mmCIF file of C-alpha atoms in Angstrom:
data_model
loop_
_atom_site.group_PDB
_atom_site.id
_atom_site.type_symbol
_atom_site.label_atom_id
_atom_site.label_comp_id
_atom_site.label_asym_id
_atom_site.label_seq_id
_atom_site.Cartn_x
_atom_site.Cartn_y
_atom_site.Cartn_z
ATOM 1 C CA UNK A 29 10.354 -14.345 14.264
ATOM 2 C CA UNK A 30 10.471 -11.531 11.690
ATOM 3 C CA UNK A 31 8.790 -10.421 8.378
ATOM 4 C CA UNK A 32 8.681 -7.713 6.166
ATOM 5 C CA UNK A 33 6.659 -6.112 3.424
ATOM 6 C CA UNK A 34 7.405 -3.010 1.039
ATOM 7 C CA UNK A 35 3.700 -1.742 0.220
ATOM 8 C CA UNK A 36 4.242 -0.886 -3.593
ATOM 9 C CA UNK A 37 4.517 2.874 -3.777
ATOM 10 C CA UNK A 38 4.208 2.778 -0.017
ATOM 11 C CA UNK A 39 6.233 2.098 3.057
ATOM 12 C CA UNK A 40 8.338 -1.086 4.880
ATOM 13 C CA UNK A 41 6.413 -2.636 7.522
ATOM 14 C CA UNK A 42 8.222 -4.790 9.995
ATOM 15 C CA UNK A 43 6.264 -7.285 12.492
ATOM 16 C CA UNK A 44 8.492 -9.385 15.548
ATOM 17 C CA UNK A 45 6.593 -11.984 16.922
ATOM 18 C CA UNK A 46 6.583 -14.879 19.604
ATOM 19 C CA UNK A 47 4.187 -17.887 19.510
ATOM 20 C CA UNK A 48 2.906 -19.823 22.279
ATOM 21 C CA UNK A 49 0.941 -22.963 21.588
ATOM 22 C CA UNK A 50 -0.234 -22.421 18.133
ATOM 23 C CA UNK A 51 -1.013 -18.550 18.893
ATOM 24 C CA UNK A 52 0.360 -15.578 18.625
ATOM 25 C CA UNK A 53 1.800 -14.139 22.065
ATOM 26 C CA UNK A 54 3.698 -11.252 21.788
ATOM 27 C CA UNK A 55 3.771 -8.506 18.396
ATOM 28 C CA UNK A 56 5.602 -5.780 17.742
ATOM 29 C CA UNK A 57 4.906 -3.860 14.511
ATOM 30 C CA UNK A 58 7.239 -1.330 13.372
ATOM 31 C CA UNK A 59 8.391 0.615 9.735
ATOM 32 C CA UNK A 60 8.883 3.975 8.056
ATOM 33 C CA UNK A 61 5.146 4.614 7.765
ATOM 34 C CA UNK A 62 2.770 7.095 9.277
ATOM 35 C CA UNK A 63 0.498 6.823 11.421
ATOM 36 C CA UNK A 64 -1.894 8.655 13.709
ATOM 37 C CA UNK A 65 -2.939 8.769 16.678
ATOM 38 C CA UNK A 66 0.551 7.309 17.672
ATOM 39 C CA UNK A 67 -1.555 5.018 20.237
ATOM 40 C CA UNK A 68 -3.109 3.581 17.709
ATOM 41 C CA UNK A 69 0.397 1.501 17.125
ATOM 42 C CA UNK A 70 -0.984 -0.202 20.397
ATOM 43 C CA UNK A 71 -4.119 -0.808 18.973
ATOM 44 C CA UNK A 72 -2.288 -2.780 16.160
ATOM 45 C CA UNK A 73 -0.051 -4.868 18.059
ATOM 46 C CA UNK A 74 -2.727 -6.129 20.317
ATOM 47 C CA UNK A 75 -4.808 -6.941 17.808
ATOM 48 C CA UNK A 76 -2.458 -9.777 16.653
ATOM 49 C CA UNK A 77 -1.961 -11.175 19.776
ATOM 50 C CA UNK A 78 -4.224 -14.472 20.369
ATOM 51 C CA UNK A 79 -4.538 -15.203 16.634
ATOM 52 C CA UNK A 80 -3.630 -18.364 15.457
ATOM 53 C CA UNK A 81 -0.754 -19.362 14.111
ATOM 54 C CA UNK A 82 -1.910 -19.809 10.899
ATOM 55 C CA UNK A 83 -4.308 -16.890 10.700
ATOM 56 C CA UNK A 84 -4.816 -15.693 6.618
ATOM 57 C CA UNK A 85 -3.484 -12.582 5.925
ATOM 58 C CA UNK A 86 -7.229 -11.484 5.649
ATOM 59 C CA UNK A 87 -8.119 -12.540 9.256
ATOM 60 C CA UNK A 88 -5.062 -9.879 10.039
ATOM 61 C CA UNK A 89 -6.546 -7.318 8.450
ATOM 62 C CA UNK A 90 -9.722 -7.721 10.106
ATOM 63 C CA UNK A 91 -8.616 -8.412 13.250
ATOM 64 C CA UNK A 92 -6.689 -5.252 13.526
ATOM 65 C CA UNK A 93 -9.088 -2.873 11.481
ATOM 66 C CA UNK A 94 -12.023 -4.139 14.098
ATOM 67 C CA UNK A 95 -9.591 -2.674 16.852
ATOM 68 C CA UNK A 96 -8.401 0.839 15.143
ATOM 69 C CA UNK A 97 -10.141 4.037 16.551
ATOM 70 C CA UNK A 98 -12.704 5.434 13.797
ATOM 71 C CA UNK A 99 -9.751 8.764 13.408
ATOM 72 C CA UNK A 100 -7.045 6.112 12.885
ATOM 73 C CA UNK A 101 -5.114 7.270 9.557
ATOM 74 C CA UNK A 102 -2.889 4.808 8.313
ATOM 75 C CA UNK A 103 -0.712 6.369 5.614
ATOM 76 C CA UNK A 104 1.741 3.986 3.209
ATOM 77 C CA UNK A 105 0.809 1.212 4.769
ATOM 78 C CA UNK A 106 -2.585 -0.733 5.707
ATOM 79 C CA UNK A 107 -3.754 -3.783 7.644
ATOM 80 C CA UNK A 108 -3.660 -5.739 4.873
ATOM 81 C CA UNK A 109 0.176 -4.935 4.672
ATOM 82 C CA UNK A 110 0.675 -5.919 8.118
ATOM 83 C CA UNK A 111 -1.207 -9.532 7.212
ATOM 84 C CA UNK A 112 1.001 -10.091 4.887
ATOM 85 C CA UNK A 113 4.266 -9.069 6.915
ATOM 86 C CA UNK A 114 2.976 -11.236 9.769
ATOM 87 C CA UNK A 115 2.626 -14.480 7.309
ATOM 88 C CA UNK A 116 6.163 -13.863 6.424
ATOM 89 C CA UNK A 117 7.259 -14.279 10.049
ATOM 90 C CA UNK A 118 5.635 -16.953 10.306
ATOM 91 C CA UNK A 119 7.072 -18.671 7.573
ATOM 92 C CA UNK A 120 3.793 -18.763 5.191
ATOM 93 C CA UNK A 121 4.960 -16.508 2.878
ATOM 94 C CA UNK A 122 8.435 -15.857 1.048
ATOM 95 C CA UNK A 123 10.303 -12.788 -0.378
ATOM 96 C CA UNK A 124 12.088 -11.890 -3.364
ATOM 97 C CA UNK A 125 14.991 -12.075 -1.862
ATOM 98 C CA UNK A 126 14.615 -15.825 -0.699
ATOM 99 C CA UNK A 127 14.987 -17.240 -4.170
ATOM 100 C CA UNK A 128 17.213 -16.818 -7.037
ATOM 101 C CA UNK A 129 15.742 -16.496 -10.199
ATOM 102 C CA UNK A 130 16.534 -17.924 -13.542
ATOM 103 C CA UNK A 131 17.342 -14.925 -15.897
ATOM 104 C CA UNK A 132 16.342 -16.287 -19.674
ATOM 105 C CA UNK A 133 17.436 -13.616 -22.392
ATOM 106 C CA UNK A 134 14.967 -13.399 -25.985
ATOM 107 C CA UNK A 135 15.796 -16.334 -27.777
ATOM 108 C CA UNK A 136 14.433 -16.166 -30.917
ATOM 109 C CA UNK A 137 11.343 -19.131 -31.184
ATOM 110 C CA UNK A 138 8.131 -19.710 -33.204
ATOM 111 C CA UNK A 139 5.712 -17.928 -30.746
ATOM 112 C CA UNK A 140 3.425 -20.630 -30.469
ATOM 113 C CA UNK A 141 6.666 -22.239 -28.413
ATOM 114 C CA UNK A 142 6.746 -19.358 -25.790
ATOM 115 C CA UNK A 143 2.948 -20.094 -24.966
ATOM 116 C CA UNK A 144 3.904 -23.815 -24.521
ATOM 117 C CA UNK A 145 7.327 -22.941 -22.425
ATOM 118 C CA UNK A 146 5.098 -20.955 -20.227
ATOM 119 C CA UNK A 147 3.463 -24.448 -19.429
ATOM 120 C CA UNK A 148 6.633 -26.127 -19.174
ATOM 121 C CA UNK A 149 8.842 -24.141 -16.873
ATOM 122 C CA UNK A 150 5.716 -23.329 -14.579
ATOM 123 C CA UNK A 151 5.407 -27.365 -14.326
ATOM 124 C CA UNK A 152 9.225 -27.522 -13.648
ATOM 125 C CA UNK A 153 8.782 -25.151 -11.090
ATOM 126 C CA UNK A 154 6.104 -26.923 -9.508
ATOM 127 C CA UNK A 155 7.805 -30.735 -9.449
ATOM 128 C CA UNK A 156 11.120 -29.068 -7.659
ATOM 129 C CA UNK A 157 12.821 -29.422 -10.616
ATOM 130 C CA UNK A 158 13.572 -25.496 -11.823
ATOM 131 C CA UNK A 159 13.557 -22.074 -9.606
ATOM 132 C CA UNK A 160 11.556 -19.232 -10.642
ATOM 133 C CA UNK A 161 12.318 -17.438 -13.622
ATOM 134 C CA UNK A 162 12.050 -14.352 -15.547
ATOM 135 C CA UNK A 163 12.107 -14.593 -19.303
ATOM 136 C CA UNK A 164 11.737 -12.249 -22.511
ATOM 137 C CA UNK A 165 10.099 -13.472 -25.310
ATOM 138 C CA UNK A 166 11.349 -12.613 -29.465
ATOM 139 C CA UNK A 167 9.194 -14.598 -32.224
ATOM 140 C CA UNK A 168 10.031 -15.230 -36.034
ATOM 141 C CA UNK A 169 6.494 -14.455 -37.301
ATOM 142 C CA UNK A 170 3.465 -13.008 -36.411
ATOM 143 C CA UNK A 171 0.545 -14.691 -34.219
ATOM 144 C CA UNK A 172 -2.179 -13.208 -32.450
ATOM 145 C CA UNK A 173 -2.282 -14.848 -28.705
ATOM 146 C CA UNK A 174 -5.518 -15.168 -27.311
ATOM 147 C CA UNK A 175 -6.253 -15.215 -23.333
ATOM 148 C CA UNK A 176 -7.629 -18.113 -22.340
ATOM 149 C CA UNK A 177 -11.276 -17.047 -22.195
ATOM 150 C CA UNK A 178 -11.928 -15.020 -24.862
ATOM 151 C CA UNK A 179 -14.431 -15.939 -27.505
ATOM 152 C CA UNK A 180 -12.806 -16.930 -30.926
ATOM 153 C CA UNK A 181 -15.268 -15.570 -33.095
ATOM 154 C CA UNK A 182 -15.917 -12.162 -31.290
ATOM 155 C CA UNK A 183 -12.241 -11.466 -30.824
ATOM 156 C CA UNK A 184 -10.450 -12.485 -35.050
ATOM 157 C CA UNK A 185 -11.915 -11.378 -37.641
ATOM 158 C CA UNK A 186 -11.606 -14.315 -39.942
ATOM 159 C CA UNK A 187 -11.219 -12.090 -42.929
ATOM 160 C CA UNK A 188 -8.398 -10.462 -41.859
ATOM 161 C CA UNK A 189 -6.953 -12.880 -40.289
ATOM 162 C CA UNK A 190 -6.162 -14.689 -42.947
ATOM 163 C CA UNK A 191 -5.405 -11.652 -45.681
ATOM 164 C CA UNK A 192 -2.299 -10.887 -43.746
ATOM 165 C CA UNK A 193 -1.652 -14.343 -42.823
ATOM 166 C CA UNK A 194 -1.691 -14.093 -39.173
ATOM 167 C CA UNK A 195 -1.972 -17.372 -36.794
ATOM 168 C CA UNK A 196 -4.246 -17.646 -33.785
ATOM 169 C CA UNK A 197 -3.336 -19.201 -30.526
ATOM 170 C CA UNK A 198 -5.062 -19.175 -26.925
ATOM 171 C CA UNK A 199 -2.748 -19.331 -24.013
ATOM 172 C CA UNK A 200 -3.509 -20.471 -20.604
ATOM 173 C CA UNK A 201 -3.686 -17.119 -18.497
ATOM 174 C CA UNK A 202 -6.894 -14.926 -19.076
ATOM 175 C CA UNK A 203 -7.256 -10.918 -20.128
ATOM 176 C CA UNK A 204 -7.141 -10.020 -24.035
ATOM 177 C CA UNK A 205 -5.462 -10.413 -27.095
ATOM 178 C CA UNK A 206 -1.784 -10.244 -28.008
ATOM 179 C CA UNK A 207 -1.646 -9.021 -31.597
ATOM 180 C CA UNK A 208 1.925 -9.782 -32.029
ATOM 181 C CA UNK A 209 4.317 -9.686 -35.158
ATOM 182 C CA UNK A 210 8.398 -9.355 -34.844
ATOM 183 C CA UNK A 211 9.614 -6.605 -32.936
ATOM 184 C CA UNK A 212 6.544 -4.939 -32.490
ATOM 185 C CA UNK A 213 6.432 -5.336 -28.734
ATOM 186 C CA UNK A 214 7.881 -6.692 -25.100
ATOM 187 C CA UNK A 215 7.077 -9.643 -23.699
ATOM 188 C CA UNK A 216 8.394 -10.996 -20.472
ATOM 189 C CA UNK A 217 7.199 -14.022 -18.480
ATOM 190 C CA UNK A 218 7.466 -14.470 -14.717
ATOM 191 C CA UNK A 219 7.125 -17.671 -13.130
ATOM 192 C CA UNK A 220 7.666 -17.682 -9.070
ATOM 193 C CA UNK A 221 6.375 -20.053 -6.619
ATOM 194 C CA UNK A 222 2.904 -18.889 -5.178
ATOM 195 C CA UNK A 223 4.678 -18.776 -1.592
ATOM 196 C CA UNK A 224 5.788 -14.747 -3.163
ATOM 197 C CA UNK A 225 2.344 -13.432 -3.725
ATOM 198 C CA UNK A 226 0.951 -15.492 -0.263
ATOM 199 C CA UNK A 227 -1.477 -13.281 1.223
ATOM 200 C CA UNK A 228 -2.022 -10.516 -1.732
ATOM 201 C CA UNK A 229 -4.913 -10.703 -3.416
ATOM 202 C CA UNK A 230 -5.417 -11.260 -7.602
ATOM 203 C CA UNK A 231 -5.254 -7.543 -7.859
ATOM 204 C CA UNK A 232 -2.856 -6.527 -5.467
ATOM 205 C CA UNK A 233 -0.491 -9.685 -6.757
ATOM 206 C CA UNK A 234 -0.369 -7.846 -10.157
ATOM 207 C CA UNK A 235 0.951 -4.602 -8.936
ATOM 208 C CA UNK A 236 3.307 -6.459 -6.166
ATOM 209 C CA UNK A 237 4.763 -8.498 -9.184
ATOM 210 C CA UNK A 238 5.276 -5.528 -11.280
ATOM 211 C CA UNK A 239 6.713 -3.459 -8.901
ATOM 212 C CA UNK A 240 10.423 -4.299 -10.351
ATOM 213 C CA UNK A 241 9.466 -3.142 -13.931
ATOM 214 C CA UNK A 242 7.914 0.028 -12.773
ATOM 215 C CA UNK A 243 11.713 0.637 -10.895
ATOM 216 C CA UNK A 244 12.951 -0.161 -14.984
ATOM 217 C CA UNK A 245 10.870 2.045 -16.673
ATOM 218 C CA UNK A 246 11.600 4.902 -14.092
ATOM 219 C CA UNK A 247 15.454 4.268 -15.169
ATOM 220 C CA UNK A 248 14.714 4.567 -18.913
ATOM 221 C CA UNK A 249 12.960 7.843 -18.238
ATOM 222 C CA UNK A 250 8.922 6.704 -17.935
ATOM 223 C CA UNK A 251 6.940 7.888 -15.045
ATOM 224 C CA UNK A 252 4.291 4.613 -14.975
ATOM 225 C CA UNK A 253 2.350 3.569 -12.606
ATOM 226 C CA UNK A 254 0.245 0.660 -12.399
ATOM 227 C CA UNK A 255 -4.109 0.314 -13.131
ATOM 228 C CA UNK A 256 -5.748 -2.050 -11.424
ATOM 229 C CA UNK A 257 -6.223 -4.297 -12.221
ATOM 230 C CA UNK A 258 -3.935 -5.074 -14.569
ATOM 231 C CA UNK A 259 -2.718 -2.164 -17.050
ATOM 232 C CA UNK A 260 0.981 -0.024 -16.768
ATOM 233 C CA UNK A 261 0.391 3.243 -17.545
ATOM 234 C CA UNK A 262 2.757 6.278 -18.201
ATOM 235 C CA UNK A 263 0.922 10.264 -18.561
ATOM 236 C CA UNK A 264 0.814 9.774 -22.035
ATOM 237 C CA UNK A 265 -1.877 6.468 -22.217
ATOM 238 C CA UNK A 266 -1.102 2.419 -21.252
ATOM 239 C CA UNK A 267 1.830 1.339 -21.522
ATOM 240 C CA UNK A 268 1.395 -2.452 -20.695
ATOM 241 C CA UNK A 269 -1.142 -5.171 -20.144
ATOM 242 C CA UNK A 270 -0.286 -8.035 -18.020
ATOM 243 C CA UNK A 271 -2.689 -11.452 -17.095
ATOM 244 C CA UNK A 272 -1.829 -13.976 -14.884
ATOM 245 C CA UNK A 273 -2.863 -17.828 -13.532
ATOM 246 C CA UNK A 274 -2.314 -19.482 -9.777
ATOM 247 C CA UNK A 275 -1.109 -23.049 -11.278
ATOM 248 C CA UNK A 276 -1.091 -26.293 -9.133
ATOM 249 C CA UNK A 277 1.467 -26.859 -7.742
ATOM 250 C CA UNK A 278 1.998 -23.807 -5.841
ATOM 251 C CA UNK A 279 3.106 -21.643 -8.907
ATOM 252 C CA UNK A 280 2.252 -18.108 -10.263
ATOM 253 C CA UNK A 281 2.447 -17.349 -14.246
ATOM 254 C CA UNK A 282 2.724 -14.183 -14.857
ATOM 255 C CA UNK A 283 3.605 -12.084 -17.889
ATOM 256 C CA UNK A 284 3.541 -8.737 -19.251
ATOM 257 C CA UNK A 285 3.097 -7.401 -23.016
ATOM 258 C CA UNK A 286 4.305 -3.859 -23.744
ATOM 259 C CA UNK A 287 3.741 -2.171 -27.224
ATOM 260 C CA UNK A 288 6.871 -1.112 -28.390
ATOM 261 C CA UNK A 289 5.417 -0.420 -31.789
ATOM 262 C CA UNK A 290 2.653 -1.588 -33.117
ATOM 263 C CA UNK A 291 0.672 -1.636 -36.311
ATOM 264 C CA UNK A 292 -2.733 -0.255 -35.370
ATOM 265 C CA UNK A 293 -4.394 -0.265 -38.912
ATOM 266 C CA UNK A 294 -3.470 -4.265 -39.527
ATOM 267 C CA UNK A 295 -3.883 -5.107 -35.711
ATOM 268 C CA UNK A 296 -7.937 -2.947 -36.090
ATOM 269 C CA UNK A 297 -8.153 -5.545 -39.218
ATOM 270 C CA UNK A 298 -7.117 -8.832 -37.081
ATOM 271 C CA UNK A 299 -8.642 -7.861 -34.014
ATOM 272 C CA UNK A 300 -12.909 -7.596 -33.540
ATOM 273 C CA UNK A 301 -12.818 -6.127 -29.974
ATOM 274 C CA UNK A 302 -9.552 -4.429 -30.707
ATOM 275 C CA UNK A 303 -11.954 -1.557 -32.862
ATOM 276 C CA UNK A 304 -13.764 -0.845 -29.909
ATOM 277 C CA UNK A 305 -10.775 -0.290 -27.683
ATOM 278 C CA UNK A 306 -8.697 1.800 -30.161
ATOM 279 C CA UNK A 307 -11.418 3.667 -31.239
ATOM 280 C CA UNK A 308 -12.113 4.842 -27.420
ATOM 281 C CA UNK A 309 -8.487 5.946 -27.604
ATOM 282 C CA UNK A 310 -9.399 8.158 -30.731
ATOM 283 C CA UNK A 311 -7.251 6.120 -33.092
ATOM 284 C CA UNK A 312 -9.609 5.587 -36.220
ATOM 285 C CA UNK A 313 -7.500 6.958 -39.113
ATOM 286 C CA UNK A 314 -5.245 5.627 -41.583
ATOM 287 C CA UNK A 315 -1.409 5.152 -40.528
ATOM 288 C CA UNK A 316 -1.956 5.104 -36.986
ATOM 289 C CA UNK A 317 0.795 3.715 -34.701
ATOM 290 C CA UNK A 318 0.844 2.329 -31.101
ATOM 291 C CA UNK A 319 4.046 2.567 -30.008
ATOM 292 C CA UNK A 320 4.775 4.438 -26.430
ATOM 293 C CA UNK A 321 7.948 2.475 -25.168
ATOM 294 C CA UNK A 322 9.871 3.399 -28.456
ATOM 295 C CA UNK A 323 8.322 6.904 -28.642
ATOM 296 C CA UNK A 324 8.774 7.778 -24.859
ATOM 297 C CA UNK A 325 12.249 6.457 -24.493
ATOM 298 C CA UNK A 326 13.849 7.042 -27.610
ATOM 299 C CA UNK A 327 15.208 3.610 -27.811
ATOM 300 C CA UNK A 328 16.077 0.556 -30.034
ATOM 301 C CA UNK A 329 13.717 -2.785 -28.138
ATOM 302 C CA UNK A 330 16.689 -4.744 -28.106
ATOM 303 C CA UNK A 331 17.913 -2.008 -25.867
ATOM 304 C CA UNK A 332 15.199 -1.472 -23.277
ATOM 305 C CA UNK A 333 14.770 -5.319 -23.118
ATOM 306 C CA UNK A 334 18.494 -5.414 -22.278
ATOM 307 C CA UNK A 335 18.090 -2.390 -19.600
ATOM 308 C CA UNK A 336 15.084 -4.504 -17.983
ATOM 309 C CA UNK A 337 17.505 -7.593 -17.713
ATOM 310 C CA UNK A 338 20.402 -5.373 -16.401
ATOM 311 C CA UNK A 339 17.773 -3.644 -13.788
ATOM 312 C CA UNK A 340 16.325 -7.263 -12.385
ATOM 313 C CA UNK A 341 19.418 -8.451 -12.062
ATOM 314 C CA UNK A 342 20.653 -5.265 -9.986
ATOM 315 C CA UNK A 343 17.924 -6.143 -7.491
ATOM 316 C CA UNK A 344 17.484 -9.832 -7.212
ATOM 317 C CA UNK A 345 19.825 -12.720 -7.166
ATOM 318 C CA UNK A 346 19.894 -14.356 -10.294
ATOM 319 C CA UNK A 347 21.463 -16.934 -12.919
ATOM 320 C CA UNK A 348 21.606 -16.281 -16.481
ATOM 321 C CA UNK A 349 20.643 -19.143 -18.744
ATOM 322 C CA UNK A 350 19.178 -19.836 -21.827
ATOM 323 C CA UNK A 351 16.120 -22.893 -22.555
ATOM 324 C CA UNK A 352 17.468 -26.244 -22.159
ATOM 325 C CA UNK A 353 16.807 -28.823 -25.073
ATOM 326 C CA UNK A 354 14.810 -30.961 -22.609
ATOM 327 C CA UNK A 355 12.174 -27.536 -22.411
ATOM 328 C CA UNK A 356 12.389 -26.762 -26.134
ATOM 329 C CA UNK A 357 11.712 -30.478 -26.835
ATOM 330 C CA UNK A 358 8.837 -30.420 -24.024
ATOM 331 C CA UNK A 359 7.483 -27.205 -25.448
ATOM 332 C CA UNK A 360 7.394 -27.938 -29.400
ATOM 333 C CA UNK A 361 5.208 -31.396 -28.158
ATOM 334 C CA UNK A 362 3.149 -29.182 -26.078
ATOM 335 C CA UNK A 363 2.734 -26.870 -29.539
ATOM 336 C CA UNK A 364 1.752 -30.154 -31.701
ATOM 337 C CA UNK A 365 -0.665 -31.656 -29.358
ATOM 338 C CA UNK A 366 -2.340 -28.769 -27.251
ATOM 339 C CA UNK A 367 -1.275 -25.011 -29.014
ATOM 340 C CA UNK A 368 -2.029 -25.486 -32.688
ATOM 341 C CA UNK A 369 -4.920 -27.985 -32.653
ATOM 342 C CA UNK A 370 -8.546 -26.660 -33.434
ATOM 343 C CA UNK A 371 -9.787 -28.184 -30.062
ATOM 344 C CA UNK A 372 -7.754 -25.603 -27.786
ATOM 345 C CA UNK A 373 -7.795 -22.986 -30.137
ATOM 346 C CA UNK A 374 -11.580 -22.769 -30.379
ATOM 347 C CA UNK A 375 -12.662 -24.104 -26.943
ATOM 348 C CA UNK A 376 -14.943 -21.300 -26.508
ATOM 349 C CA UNK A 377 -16.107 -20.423 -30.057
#
């Protein structure tokens, strides 16, 4: 039995191993990383052998940090890495390139429907019934999308809210507001069975799941990198915030908002914790912009959002398709009966 792990902005690490009633019996761990002393490769493989079967990723980890000399350097890789590799042989864990993905292109919605499709596809991905899927998002008007946990009343300013005519709506995954009108960022949604992140933890699942955008970006020109725990980031500031839920079911939601350009003055006016944040940044005057993927590439959104699809679909296999009128008619009930009513929107005043 085999598995494999890239370490984002690391190295591959390979693991071969034989099982013997329930256990672990033989392991050989191999890759393009460094490591020294070169015994210490012994070290490693012998502290896999006699675990179960079924050992968590973590248990790896431990098992072979207890046995690593105290001058053991591990460099692009790490015993958590070889966890993960080793639930992969064993068939706990899957990799990108075990599934094809469902490649949805912006279709252009009421943005209250992309929080409900969120729900919808992760559920069809849970009964069987859909594969994972990567999707953009475009809207028709502008919305503010609230993560799941925020406070209501700290995060809108009621007054300003409604001067510009701006909707509020919370969506299911946590971290902070979405201040959102047409065109003004990128939005993509990733929906994968939880089988691809199986052994990573929150954190590490954010970078591991990002790791094909930061390949993307790198194309268009941006040198990002990722924040833990959950921010892009390019020399010039953050790119990118991205949030994420573990669903029943055995599914991962994840998506990623990246301001393309933004309206700082009218977002500051929406926005109560936004002031705080934007005015650490130094942005308190008149006029102000946030917009670093159209400033730092150069580029029309329509364009970037097309080089992302173009890039994933280099990598991964996928199929391009567009929202089936069983999902749109799933998602617009989900809008009337859960998104737009007062009791979801204001769960946590």
């Amino acid at each position: 039995m085999r598995g494999e792990y890239k370490v984002p902005g690391g190295k591959l690490v390979a693991v071969e191993l034989e099982t013997d009633d329930g256990r672990i019996s033989e392991a050989h761990v191999s890759g393009d990383f460094f490591l020294e002393p070169d015994e210490a490769l012994e070290d490693i493989n012998a502290a896999l052998v006699g675990l179960p079967a079924d050992a968590r990723a973590d248990d790896v980890a431990a098992s072979i940090a207890s046995r690593l000399p105290d001058d053991a350097q591990l460099i692009g890789f790490s015993p958590e890495a070889v966890g993960i590799a080793v639930r992969r042989a064993l068939g706990h864990a899957s990799r990108w390139e075990d599934h094809t993905f469902d490649l949805i292109a912006p279709v252009t919605l009421d943005p209250r429907m992309h929080v409900a499709l969120d729900e919808v596809l992760a559920g069809e991905v849970a009964r069987g019934e859909a594969g994972p899927s990567l999707r953009f998002w475009d809207w028709d008007r502008p919305l503010v999308v609230m993560g799941s946990f925020q406070s209501y009343r700290n995060e809108i300013d009621e007054e300003g809210r409604r001067r510009h005519g701006i909707d509020v709506v919370r969506r299911i995954t946590g971290g902070g507001a979405m201040f959102m009108e047409p065109g003004n960022c990128i939005t993509y949604s990733l929906v994968v069975p939880a089988s691809l992140v199986e052994g990573l933890s929150f954190q590490r699942s954010y970078e591991f799941l990002d790791d094909w955008v930061m390949g993307a970006l790198a194309e268009l020109g941006i040198r990002a990198r990722y924040v833990p725990i959950n921010d892009i980031a390019s020399d010039q500031g953050k790119i990118a915030g991205a949030a994420q839920r573990r669903l029943a079911g055995g599914v991962v939601l994840h998506h990623v908002t990246m301001a393309y350009d933004i309206d700082a003055d009218k977002m500051l006016e929406v926005l109560r914790i936004g002031r705080e944040k934007m005015s650490d940044k130094g942005t308190r005057s008149a006029n102000k912009r946030v917009d670093p993927m159209r400033s730092q590439t150069g580029l029309p959104r329509e364009q970037i959002i097309d080089s992302f699809l173009r890039s994933f679909e280099s990598r991964y296999a996928v199929t391009r398709r567009t929202y089936t009128q069983t999902e749109l008619d799933a998602a617009a009930t989900l809008v009337e009966t859960k998104f737009s009513t007062p009791a979801w929107t204001h769960r946590i005043p």
